mmCIF file of C-alpha atoms in Angstrom:
data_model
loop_
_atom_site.group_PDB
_atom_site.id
_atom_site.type_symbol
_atom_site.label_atom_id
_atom_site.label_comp_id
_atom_site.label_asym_id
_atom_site.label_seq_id
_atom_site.Cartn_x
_atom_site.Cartn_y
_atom_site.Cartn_z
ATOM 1 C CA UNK A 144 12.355 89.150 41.241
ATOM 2 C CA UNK A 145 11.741 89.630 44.857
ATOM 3 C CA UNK A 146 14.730 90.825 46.989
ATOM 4 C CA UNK A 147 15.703 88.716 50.242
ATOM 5 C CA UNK A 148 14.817 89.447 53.531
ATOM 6 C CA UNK A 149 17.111 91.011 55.837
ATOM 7 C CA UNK A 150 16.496 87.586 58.245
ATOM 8 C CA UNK A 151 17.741 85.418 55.219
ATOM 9 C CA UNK A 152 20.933 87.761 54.851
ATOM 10 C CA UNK A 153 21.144 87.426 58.821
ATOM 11 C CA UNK A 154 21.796 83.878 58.431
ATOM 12 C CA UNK A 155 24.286 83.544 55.644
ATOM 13 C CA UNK A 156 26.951 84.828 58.373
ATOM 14 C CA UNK A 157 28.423 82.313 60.146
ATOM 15 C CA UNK A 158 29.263 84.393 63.307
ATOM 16 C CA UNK A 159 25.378 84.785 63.883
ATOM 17 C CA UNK A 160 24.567 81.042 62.961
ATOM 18 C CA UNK A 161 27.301 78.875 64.708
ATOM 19 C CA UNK A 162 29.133 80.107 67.563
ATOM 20 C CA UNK A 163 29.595 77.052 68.923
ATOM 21 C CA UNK A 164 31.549 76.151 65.735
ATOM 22 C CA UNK A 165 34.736 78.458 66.375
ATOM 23 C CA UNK A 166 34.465 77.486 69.942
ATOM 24 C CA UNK A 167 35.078 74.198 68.334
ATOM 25 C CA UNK A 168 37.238 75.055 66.221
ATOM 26 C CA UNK A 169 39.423 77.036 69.168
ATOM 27 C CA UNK A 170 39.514 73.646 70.693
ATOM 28 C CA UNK A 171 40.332 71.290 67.731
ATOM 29 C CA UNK A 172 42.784 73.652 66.582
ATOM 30 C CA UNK A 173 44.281 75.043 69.283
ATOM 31 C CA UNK A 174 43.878 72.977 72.374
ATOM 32 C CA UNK A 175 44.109 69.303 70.754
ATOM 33 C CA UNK A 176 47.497 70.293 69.611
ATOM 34 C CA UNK A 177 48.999 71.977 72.372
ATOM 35 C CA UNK A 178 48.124 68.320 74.685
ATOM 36 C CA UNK A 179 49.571 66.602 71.825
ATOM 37 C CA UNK A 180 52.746 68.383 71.838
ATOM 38 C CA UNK A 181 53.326 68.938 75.526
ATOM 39 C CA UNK A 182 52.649 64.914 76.317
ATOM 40 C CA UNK A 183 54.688 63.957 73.538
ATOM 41 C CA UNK A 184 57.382 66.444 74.982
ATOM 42 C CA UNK A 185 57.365 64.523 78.381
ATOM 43 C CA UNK A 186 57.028 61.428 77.033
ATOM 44 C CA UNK A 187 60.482 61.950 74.961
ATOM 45 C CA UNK A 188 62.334 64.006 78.336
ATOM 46 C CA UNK A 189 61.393 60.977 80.352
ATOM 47 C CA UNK A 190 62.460 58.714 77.998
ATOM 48 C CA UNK A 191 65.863 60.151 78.053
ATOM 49 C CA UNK A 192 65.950 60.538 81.762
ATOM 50 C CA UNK A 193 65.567 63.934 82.061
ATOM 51 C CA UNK A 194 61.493 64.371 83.086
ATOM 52 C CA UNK A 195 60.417 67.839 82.922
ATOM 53 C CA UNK A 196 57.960 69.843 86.028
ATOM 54 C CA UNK A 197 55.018 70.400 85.430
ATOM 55 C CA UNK A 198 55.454 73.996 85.027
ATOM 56 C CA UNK A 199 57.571 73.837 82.758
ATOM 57 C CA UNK A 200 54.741 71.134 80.795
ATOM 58 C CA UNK A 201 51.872 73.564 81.750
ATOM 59 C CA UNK A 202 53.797 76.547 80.501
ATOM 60 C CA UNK A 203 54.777 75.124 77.225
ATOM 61 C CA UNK A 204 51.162 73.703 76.551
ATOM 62 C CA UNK A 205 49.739 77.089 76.978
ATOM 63 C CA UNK A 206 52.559 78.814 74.514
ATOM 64 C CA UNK A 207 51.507 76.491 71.891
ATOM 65 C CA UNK A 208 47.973 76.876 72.383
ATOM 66 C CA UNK A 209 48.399 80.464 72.381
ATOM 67 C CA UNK A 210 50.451 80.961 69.319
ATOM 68 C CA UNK A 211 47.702 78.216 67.536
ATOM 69 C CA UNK A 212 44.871 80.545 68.871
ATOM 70 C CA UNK A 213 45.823 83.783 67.405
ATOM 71 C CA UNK A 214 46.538 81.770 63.918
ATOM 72 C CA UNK A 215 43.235 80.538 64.185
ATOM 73 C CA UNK A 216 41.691 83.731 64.989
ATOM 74 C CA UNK A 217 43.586 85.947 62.299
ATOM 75 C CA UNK A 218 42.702 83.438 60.011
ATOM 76 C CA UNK A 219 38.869 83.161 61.047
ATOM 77 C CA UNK A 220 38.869 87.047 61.082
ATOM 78 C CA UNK A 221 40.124 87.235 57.313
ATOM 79 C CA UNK A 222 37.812 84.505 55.773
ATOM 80 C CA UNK A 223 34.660 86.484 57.832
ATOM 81 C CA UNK A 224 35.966 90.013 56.038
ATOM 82 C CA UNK A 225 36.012 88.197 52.396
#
């Protein structure tokens, strides 16, 4: 039996072959969401006559996006330990 090389064990970890994939998954995650929530949040406050600012939009967006993030990296950070 011949033991791998250290290049082959070098690519087995996905933090050294796709970076752009938890960039990607930040976004999908994270970002998709938040835009999801916050339109359909202003969609339902206009509807009922009461339209929000857009600070108010902006700020909630970022909460949720924020809160997704840091499940997304707690969860990324466990499955790369295991």
């Amino acid at each position: 039996m011949t033991a791998s090389l250290a290049l082959d064990d070098a690519t087995t970890r996905t933090e050294t072959r796709y970076p752009a994939a938890k960039l990607t998954g930040i976004v999908l995650i994270a970002l998709l969401p938040a835009v999801f929530w916050t339109a359909l949040l202003a969609l339902v406050s206009n509807a009922i006559g009461m339209a929000l600012s857009s600070a108010v939009l902006i700020v909630t967006a970022a909460a949720i996006a924020l809160f997704l993030t840091v499940v997304y990296a707690a969860m990324a950070t466990r499955a790369a330990s295991e």
